[in-house]
PDB file of C-alpha atoms and ligand atoms in Angstrom:
ATOM      1  CA  MET Q   5      28.598  -2.867 -62.054  1.00 65.00           C
ATOM      2  CA  GLY Q   6      26.427  -3.353 -59.481  1.00 95.00           C
ATOM      3  CA  VAL Q   7      24.426  -5.765 -58.504  1.00 98.00           C
ATOM      4  CA  THR Q   8      21.626  -5.413 -55.034  1.00 98.00           C
ATOM      5  CA  VAL Q   9      19.392  -8.165 -53.625  1.00 98.00           C
ATOM      6  CA  GLU Q  10      16.264  -6.682 -52.812  1.00 98.00           C
ATOM      7  CA  ILE Q  11      13.338  -7.411 -50.844  1.00 98.00           C
ATOM      8  CA  VAL Q  12      10.280  -7.365 -53.604  1.00 98.00           C
ATOM      9  CA  ASN Q  13       7.408  -5.263 -52.474  1.00 97.00           C
ATOM     10  CA  LYS Q  14       3.435  -6.049 -52.232  1.00 97.00           C
ATOM     11  CA  ASP Q  15       3.254  -3.060 -54.694  1.00 97.00           C
ATOM     12  CA  GLN Q  16       5.724  -4.935 -56.810  1.00 98.00           C
ATOM     13  CA  LEU Q  17       3.466  -7.848 -57.336  1.00 98.00           C
ATOM     14  CA  ALA Q  18       2.715  -6.985 -61.269  1.00 98.00           C
ATOM     15  CA  THR Q  19       6.785  -6.978 -62.015  1.00 98.00           C
ATOM     16  CA  LEU Q  20       7.195  -9.899 -59.861  1.00 98.00           C
ATOM     17  CA  ARG Q  21       4.774 -12.027 -61.995  1.00 98.00           C
ATOM     18  CA  ALA Q  22       5.623 -11.202 -65.162  1.00 98.00           C
ATOM     19  CA  LEU Q  23       9.321 -12.080 -63.944  1.00 98.00           C
ATOM     20  CA  CYS Q  24       8.605 -15.633 -63.189  1.00 98.00           C
ATOM     21  CA  LEU Q  25       5.893 -16.790 -65.799  1.00 97.00           C
ATOM     22  CA  ASP Q  26       9.334 -15.295 -68.009  1.00 98.00           C
ATOM     23  CA  THR Q  27      11.310 -17.276 -66.611  1.00 98.00           C
ATOM     24  CA  PHE Q  28       9.464 -20.329 -65.896  1.00 96.00           C
ATOM     25  CA  THR Q  29       8.969 -21.154 -69.727  1.00 95.00           C
ATOM     26  CA  GLU Q  30      12.023 -19.676 -70.496  1.00 95.00           C
ATOM     27  CA  THR Q  31      13.830 -23.507 -68.137  1.00 94.00           C
ATOM     28  CA  TYR Q  32      11.240 -25.841 -68.563  1.00 90.00           C
ATOM     29  CA  GLY Q  33       8.823 -24.669 -72.247  1.00 91.00           C
ATOM     30  CA  SER Q  34      11.743 -26.512 -74.062  1.00 90.00           C
ATOM     31  CA  GLN Q  35      11.017 -29.833 -71.951  1.00 87.00           C
ATOM     32  CA  ASN Q  36       7.072 -29.964 -71.095  1.00 86.00           C
ATOM     33  CA  THR Q  37       4.229 -29.819 -73.293  1.00 90.00           C
ATOM     34  CA  LYS Q  38       2.480 -26.483 -73.608  1.00 92.00           C
ATOM     35  CA  SER Q  39      -0.721 -27.553 -71.709  1.00 92.00           C
ATOM     36  CA  ASN Q  40       1.496 -29.207 -68.844  1.00 89.00           C
ATOM     37  CA  LEU Q  41       2.969 -25.880 -68.992  1.00 92.00           C
ATOM     38  CA  GLU Q  42      -0.241 -23.493 -69.290  1.00 93.00           C
ATOM     39  CA  ASN Q  43      -2.082 -25.405 -65.986  1.00 91.00           C
ATOM     40  CA  TYR Q  44       0.608 -25.134 -64.379  1.00 90.00           C
ATOM     41  CA  LEU Q  45       2.231 -21.095 -64.351  1.00 95.00           C
ATOM     42  CA  GLU Q  46      -1.575 -20.215 -64.096  1.00 95.00           C
ATOM     43  CA  THR Q  47      -2.411 -22.162 -60.759  1.00 93.00           C
ATOM     44  CA  ASN Q  48       1.147 -21.115 -58.974  1.00 94.00           C
ATOM     45  CA  PHE Q  49       2.011 -17.710 -60.263  1.00 97.00           C
ATOM     46  CA  ASN Q  50      -1.955 -16.045 -60.825  1.00 97.00           C
ATOM     47  CA  HIS Q  51      -2.620 -13.397 -59.187  1.00 97.00           C
ATOM     48  CA  SER Q  52      -4.070 -14.067 -55.447  1.00 97.00           C
ATOM     49  CA  GLN Q  53      -1.402 -16.876 -55.004  1.00 97.00           C
ATOM     50  CA  LEU Q  54       1.276 -14.919 -55.396  1.00 98.00           C
ATOM     51  CA  LYS Q  55      -0.581 -11.371 -53.246  1.00 98.00           C
ATOM     52  CA  ASN Q  56      -0.663 -14.437 -50.152  1.00 98.00           C
ATOM     53  CA  GLU Q  57       2.531 -15.030 -50.740  1.00 98.00           C
ATOM     54  CA  LEU Q  58       3.073 -11.334 -50.460  1.00 98.00           C
ATOM     55  CA  ASP Q  59       1.436 -11.309 -47.322  1.00 98.00           C
ATOM     56  CA  ASN Q  60       3.336 -14.534 -45.260  1.00 98.00           C
ATOM     57  CA  PRO Q  61       4.735 -13.161 -43.490  1.00 97.00           C
ATOM     58  CA  GLN Q  62       7.233 -16.583 -43.226  1.00 98.00           C
ATOM     59  CA  SER Q  63       7.586 -15.977 -46.948  1.00 98.00           C
ATOM     60  CA  GLU Q  64      10.142 -13.401 -48.956  1.00 98.00           C
ATOM     61  CA  TYR Q  65      11.153 -12.958 -52.360  1.00 98.00           C
ATOM     62  CA  TYR Q  66      13.866 -11.345 -53.368  1.00 99.00           C
ATOM     63  CA  PHE Q  67      15.007  -9.726 -56.671  1.00 98.00           C
ATOM     64  CA  VAL Q  68      18.664  -9.368 -57.660  1.00 98.00           C
ATOM     65  CA  LYS Q  69      19.353  -6.287 -59.553  1.00 98.00           C
ATOM     66  CA  VAL Q  70      22.065  -4.657 -62.690  1.00 98.00           C
ATOM     67  CA  ASP Q  71      22.446  -1.738 -62.217  1.00 97.00           C
ATOM     68  CA  GLY Q  72      19.055  -1.150 -61.972  1.00 97.00           C
ATOM     69  CA  THR Q  73      17.706  -3.582 -64.605  1.00 98.00           C
ATOM     70  CA  ILE Q  74      15.930  -6.888 -62.053  1.00 98.00           C
ATOM     71  CA  ALA Q  75      16.944  -9.735 -63.627  1.00 98.00           C
ATOM     72  CA  GLY Q  76      16.186 -12.801 -61.453  1.00 98.00           C
ATOM     73  CA  TYR Q  77      14.355 -13.325 -57.939  1.00 98.00           C
ATOM     74  CA  LEU Q  78      14.103 -15.828 -55.309  1.00 98.00           C
ATOM     75  CA  LYS Q  79      11.679 -17.493 -52.374  1.00 98.00           C
ATOM     76  CA  VAL Q  80      12.613 -18.648 -49.346  1.00 98.00           C
ATOM     77  CA  ASN Q  81       9.686 -20.305 -47.049  1.00 98.00           C
ATOM     78  CA  VAL Q  82      10.606 -20.862 -42.834  1.00 98.00           C
ATOM     79  CA  GLY Q  83       8.097 -22.236 -40.727  1.00 98.00           C
ATOM     80  CA  ASP Q  84       4.673 -23.403 -41.559  1.00 97.00           C
ATOM     81  CA  ALA Q  85       4.944 -21.817 -45.527  1.00 98.00           C
ATOM     82  CA  GLN Q  86       7.970 -24.288 -46.757  1.00 98.00           C
ATOM     83  CA  THR Q  87       6.299 -26.627 -49.510  1.00 95.00           C
ATOM     84  CA  GLU Q  88       7.635 -30.156 -47.427  1.00 93.00           C
ATOM     85  CA  ILE Q  89       9.207 -30.677 -44.447  1.00 90.00           C
ATOM     86  CA  LYS Q  90       7.788 -27.960 -42.494  1.00 93.00           C
ATOM     87  CA  GLU Q  91      10.568 -27.471 -39.370  1.00 95.00           C
ATOM     88  CA  GLN Q  92      11.296 -25.011 -37.576  1.00 95.00           C
ATOM     89  CA  ASN Q  93      15.071 -24.807 -38.174  1.00 97.00           C
ATOM     90  CA  GLY Q  94      14.872 -25.146 -41.846  1.00 98.00           C
ATOM     91  CA  LEU Q  95      14.785 -22.728 -44.726  1.00 98.00           C
ATOM     92  CA  GLU Q  96      13.645 -23.951 -47.889  1.00 98.00           C
ATOM     93  CA  ILE Q  97      14.964 -22.636 -51.700  1.00 98.00           C
ATOM     94  CA  GLU Q  98      11.570 -22.589 -53.360  1.00 98.00           C
ATOM     95  CA  ARG Q  99      12.671 -21.008 -55.677  1.00 98.00           C
ATOM     96  CA  ILE Q 100      15.565 -19.691 -57.973  1.00 98.00           C
ATOM     97  CA  TYR Q 101      15.531 -18.027 -60.729  1.00 98.00           C
ATOM     98  CA  VAL Q 102      17.933 -16.063 -62.985  1.00 98.00           C
ATOM     99  CA  SER Q 103      16.646 -14.495 -66.648  1.00 98.00           C
ATOM    100  CA  LYS Q 104      18.949 -15.981 -69.354  1.00 97.00           C
ATOM    101  CA  ALA Q 105      20.498 -12.901 -70.297  1.00 97.00           C
ATOM    102  CA  TYR Q 106      21.757 -12.904 -67.016  1.00 98.00           C
ATOM    103  CA  GLN Q 107      23.214 -16.502 -66.028  1.00 98.00           C
ATOM    104  CA  GLY Q 108      27.344 -16.830 -65.731  1.00 97.00           C
ATOM    105  CA  GLN Q 109      27.380 -13.708 -64.416  1.00 97.00           C
ATOM    106  CA  ARG Q 110      27.457 -15.073 -60.696  1.00 98.00           C
ATOM    107  CA  LEU Q 111      23.697 -13.491 -60.269  1.00 98.00           C
ATOM    108  CA  GLY Q 112      22.324 -16.678 -58.916  1.00 98.00           C
ATOM    109  CA  GLN Q 113      25.093 -16.815 -56.554  1.00 98.00           C
ATOM    110  CA  ALA Q 114      24.316 -13.197 -54.925  1.00 98.00           C
ATOM    111  CA  LEU Q 115      20.603 -15.080 -54.375  1.00 98.00           C
ATOM    112  CA  PHE Q 116      22.450 -17.393 -53.289  1.00 98.00           C
ATOM    113  CA  GLU Q 117      23.952 -15.265 -50.074  1.00 98.00           C
ATOM    114  CA  LYS Q 118      20.884 -14.719 -49.555  1.00 98.00           C
ATOM    115  CA  ALA Q 119      19.427 -17.396 -48.767  1.00 98.00           C
ATOM    116  CA  MET Q 120      22.140 -17.684 -46.248  1.00 98.00           C
ATOM    117  CA  GLU Q 121      21.825 -14.419 -44.466  1.00 98.00           C
ATOM    118  CA  ARG Q 122      17.795 -14.905 -43.867  1.00 98.00           C
ATOM    119  CA  ALA Q 123      19.288 -18.748 -42.676  1.00 98.00           C
ATOM    120  CA  TRP Q 124      21.313 -17.024 -40.352  1.00 98.00           C
ATOM    121  CA  PHE Q 125      18.429 -14.413 -39.155  1.00 98.00           C
ATOM    122  CA  HIS Q 126      16.176 -16.809 -38.369  1.00 97.00           C
ATOM    123  CA  LYS Q 127      19.180 -19.303 -36.823  1.00 97.00           C
ATOM    124  CA  THR Q 128      17.980 -21.494 -39.030  1.00 98.00           C
ATOM    125  CA  THR Q 129      19.869 -25.722 -38.817  1.00 98.00           C
ATOM    126  CA  PHE Q 130      19.777 -26.419 -42.505  1.00 98.00           C
ATOM    127  CA  LEU Q 131      18.712 -24.759 -45.926  1.00 98.00           C
ATOM    128  CA  TRP Q 132      16.444 -27.570 -47.760  1.00 98.00           C
ATOM    129  CA  LEU Q 133      15.197 -27.068 -51.105  1.00 98.00           C
ATOM    130  CA  GLY Q 134      13.661 -29.620 -53.991  1.00 97.00           C
ATOM    131  CA  VAL Q 135      14.828 -29.898 -58.169  1.00 96.00           C
ATOM    132  CA  TRP Q 136      13.375 -31.676 -61.753  1.00 94.00           C
ATOM    133  CA  ASP Q 137      15.763 -34.180 -61.738  1.00 95.00           C
ATOM    134  CA  GLN Q 138      16.352 -33.470 -64.980  1.00 93.00           C
ATOM    135  CA  ASN Q 139      17.532 -30.022 -64.442  1.00 95.00           C
ATOM    136  CA  THR Q 140      20.756 -30.572 -64.379  1.00 96.00           C
ATOM    137  CA  ASN Q 141      21.886 -27.087 -64.602  1.00 96.00           C
ATOM    138  CA  ALA Q 142      20.269 -25.677 -60.817  1.00 98.00           C
ATOM    139  CA  ILE Q 143      21.166 -29.604 -59.578  1.00 98.00           C
ATOM    140  CA  GLY Q 144      25.538 -28.111 -60.637  1.00 98.00           C
ATOM    141  CA  PHE Q 145      24.712 -24.784 -58.986  1.00 98.00           C
ATOM    142  CA  TYR Q 146      23.394 -26.076 -55.619  1.00 98.00           C
ATOM    143  CA  GLU Q 147      26.438 -29.857 -55.686  1.00 98.00           C
ATOM    144  CA  ARG Q 148      28.887 -26.214 -56.126  1.00 98.00           C
ATOM    145  CA  ASN Q 149      26.913 -24.773 -53.236  1.00 98.00           C
ATOM    146  CA  GLY Q 150      27.128 -27.790 -50.825  1.00 98.00           C
ATOM    147  CA  PHE Q 151      23.805 -28.753 -50.579  1.00 98.00           C
ATOM    148  CA  LYS Q 152      23.449 -32.825 -50.903  1.00 98.00           C
ATOM    149  CA  THR Q 153      20.510 -35.035 -52.061  1.00 98.00           C
ATOM    150  CA  PHE Q 154      19.563 -36.824 -49.538  1.00 97.00           C
ATOM    151  CA  ASP Q 155      15.679 -38.085 -50.896  1.00 96.00           C
ATOM    152  CA  THR Q 156      13.626 -37.804 -54.073  1.00 96.00           C
ATOM    153  CA  HIS Q 157       9.924 -37.115 -55.238  1.00 94.00           C
ATOM    154  CA  VAL Q 158       7.970 -38.124 -57.047  1.00 92.00           C
ATOM    155  CA  PHE Q 159       5.367 -35.093 -57.865  1.00 83.00           C
ATOM    156  CA  GLN Q 160       2.853 -33.985 -61.286  1.00 80.00           C
ATOM    157  CA  LEU Q 161       3.191 -31.884 -63.460  1.00 76.00           C
ATOM    158  CA  GLY Q 162      -0.426 -31.948 -65.436  1.00 75.00           C
ATOM    159  CA  ASP Q 163      -0.330 -34.975 -67.067  1.00 80.00           C
ATOM    160  CA  GLU Q 164       2.838 -35.927 -66.613  1.00 84.00           C
ATOM    161  CA  MET Q 165       5.047 -37.936 -63.767  1.00 90.00           C
ATOM    162  CA  GLN Q 166       7.972 -36.164 -62.571  1.00 90.00           C
ATOM    163  CA  THR Q 167      10.945 -36.616 -60.034  1.00 96.00           C
ATOM    164  CA  ASP Q 168      12.236 -33.727 -58.274  1.00 95.00           C
ATOM    165  CA  LEU Q 169      15.846 -34.708 -55.879  1.00 98.00           C
ATOM    166  CA  MET Q 170      15.527 -32.893 -52.395  1.00 98.00           C
ATOM    167  CA  MET Q 171      19.119 -31.834 -51.770  1.00 98.00           C
ATOM    168  CA  LYS Q 172      19.938 -30.202 -48.506  1.00 98.00           C
ATOM    169  CA  LEU Q 173      23.009 -27.796 -46.841  1.00 98.00           C
ATOM    170  CA  GLU Q 174      23.195 -28.471 -43.100  1.00 98.00           C
ATOM    171  CA  LEU Q 175      24.657 -25.202 -41.472  1.00 97.00           C
ATOM    172  CA  VAL Q 176      26.267 -26.950 -37.991  1.00 88.00           C
TER     173      VAL Q 176
HETATM  174  C1  LIG C 202      20.625 -22.364 -61.138  1.00 50.56           C
HETATM  175  C2  LIG C 202      20.155 -20.507 -61.212  1.00 50.56           C
HETATM  176  C3  LIG C 202      20.588 -20.369 -60.417  1.00 50.56           C
HETATM  177  C4  LIG C 202      22.994 -20.757 -61.429  1.00 50.56           C
HETATM  178  O1  LIG C 202      23.292 -18.880 -61.238  1.00 50.56           O
HETATM  179  P1  LIG C 202      23.798 -18.371 -62.717  1.00 50.56           P
HETATM  180  O2  LIG C 202      23.778 -17.006 -61.675  1.00 50.56           O
HETATM  181  O3  LIG C 202      23.811 -18.586 -63.279  1.00 50.56           O
HETATM  182  O4  LIG C 202      25.522 -18.469 -61.140  1.00 50.56           O
HETATM  183  P2  LIG C 202      26.064 -18.255 -60.944  1.00 50.56           P
HETATM  184  O5  LIG C 202      27.157 -17.294 -61.983  1.00 50.56           O
HETATM  185  O6  LIG C 202      25.869 -17.657 -58.810  1.00 50.56           O
HETATM  186  O7  LIG C 202      27.155 -18.901 -60.488  1.00 50.56           O
HETATM  187  C5  LIG C 202      27.144 -19.818 -59.199  1.00 50.56           C
HETATM  188  C6  LIG C 202      28.770 -20.706 -58.838  1.00 50.56           C
HETATM  189  O8  LIG C 202      27.835 -21.476 -59.631  1.00 50.56           O
HETATM  190  C7  LIG C 202      28.188 -22.526 -60.126  1.00 50.56           C
HETATM  191  N1  LIG C 202      27.208 -22.451 -61.628  1.00 50.56           N
HETATM  192  C8  LIG C 202      26.639 -22.631 -62.303  1.00 50.56           C
HETATM  193  N2  LIG C 202      26.236 -22.949 -62.933  1.00 50.56           N
HETATM  194  C9  LIG C 202      26.372 -24.455 -62.650  1.00 50.56           C
HETATM  195  C10 LIG C 202      26.072 -25.410 -63.249  1.00 50.56           C
HETATM  196  N3  LIG C 202      26.066 -25.721 -64.361  1.00 50.56           N
HETATM  197  N4  LIG C 202      27.370 -27.179 -62.653  1.00 50.56           N
HETATM  198  C11 LIG C 202      28.612 -26.247 -61.986  1.00 50.56           C
HETATM  199  N5  LIG C 202      28.452 -25.635 -61.236  1.00 50.56           N
HETATM  200  C12 LIG C 202      28.060 -24.388 -61.373  1.00 50.56           C
HETATM  201  C13 LIG C 202      29.356 -21.125 -60.882  1.00 50.56           C
HETATM  202  O9  LIG C 202      30.510 -21.735 -62.040  1.00 50.56           O
HETATM  203  C14 LIG C 202      30.019 -20.948 -59.911  1.00 50.56           C
HETATM  204  O10 LIG C 202      31.121 -20.927 -58.907  1.00 50.56           O
HETATM  205  P3  LIG C 202      32.033 -19.943 -59.031  1.00 50.56           P
HETATM  206  O11 LIG C 202      31.803 -19.058 -57.917  1.00 50.56           O
HETATM  207  O12 LIG C 202      33.243 -21.527 -58.593  1.00 50.56           O
HETATM  208  O13 LIG C 202      32.530 -19.214 -60.184  1.00 50.56           O
HETATM  209  C15 LIG C 202      20.867 -19.964 -62.929  1.00 50.56           C
HETATM  210  O14 LIG C 202      21.086 -20.814 -64.349  1.00 50.56           O
HETATM  211  C16 LIG C 202      19.105 -20.009 -63.259  1.00 50.56           C
HETATM  212  O15 LIG C 202      18.008 -19.365 -62.848  1.00 50.56           O
HETATM  213  N6  LIG C 202      18.466 -21.085 -64.206  1.00 50.56           N
HETATM  214  C17 LIG C 202      17.328 -21.427 -64.531  1.00 50.56           C
HETATM  215  C18 LIG C 202      16.071 -21.507 -63.383  1.00 50.56           C
HETATM  216  C19 LIG C 202      16.778 -22.735 -63.070  1.00 50.56           C
HETATM  217  O16 LIG C 202      16.264 -23.730 -63.219  1.00 50.56           O
HETATM  218  N7  LIG C 202      15.971 -22.539 -61.878  1.00 50.56           N
HETATM  219  C20 LIG C 202      17.024 -23.638 -60.325  1.00 50.56           C
HETATM  220  C21 LIG C 202      14.938 -23.605 -60.458  1.00 50.56           C
HETATM  221  S1  LIG C 202      15.047 -24.836 -58.719  1.00 50.56           S
END
């Protein structure tokens, strides 16, 4: 099985958008109301939002592929593209999603290793991320990779208040 992790180019926006919508719905669809979910998808994954992100030199999207078939993606941010914290020596994993059919095959690990590679490239001293406190699957994955919770933040999904764990991996 050939696993590759490849940068997402601007001309792949439509493919990226479809994957973002599918994986987000697959992950959170059953635990959130339809209207909250639709609201989130429309705000965060609309064409112009994704175009701006792909145009931003401080954000990068990567696809993970299995024998050429796209199975998941990663989004990392540095500098001012980070959604919070915004320290120059930090790298944010904003999104890491593997399609359900491909989970448990070390593809999340391949994406995480790309994030580590980008952190070394940018000479950042830590990686960080926010994860919904009910997402025990992802929390287990991040803990397995050495992340530790350092804070909690409340955020709004539609009309519902939810809690995010803020997790950090120090590199030095
Ligand atoms: C979280 C996610 C990215 C993990 O990807 P994956 O491809 O299923 O995980 P991998 O097979 O690469 O696992 C890598 C390592 O983490 C471990 N791991 C994976 N899930 C785990 C869990 N729930 N608890 C503990 N460890 C876990 C694996 O055992 C493996 O460790 P090993 O090297 O000792 O075998 C994936 O499940 C996913 O996309 N989930 C839905 C989207 C999501 O919630 N994203 C995070 C949003 S913040």
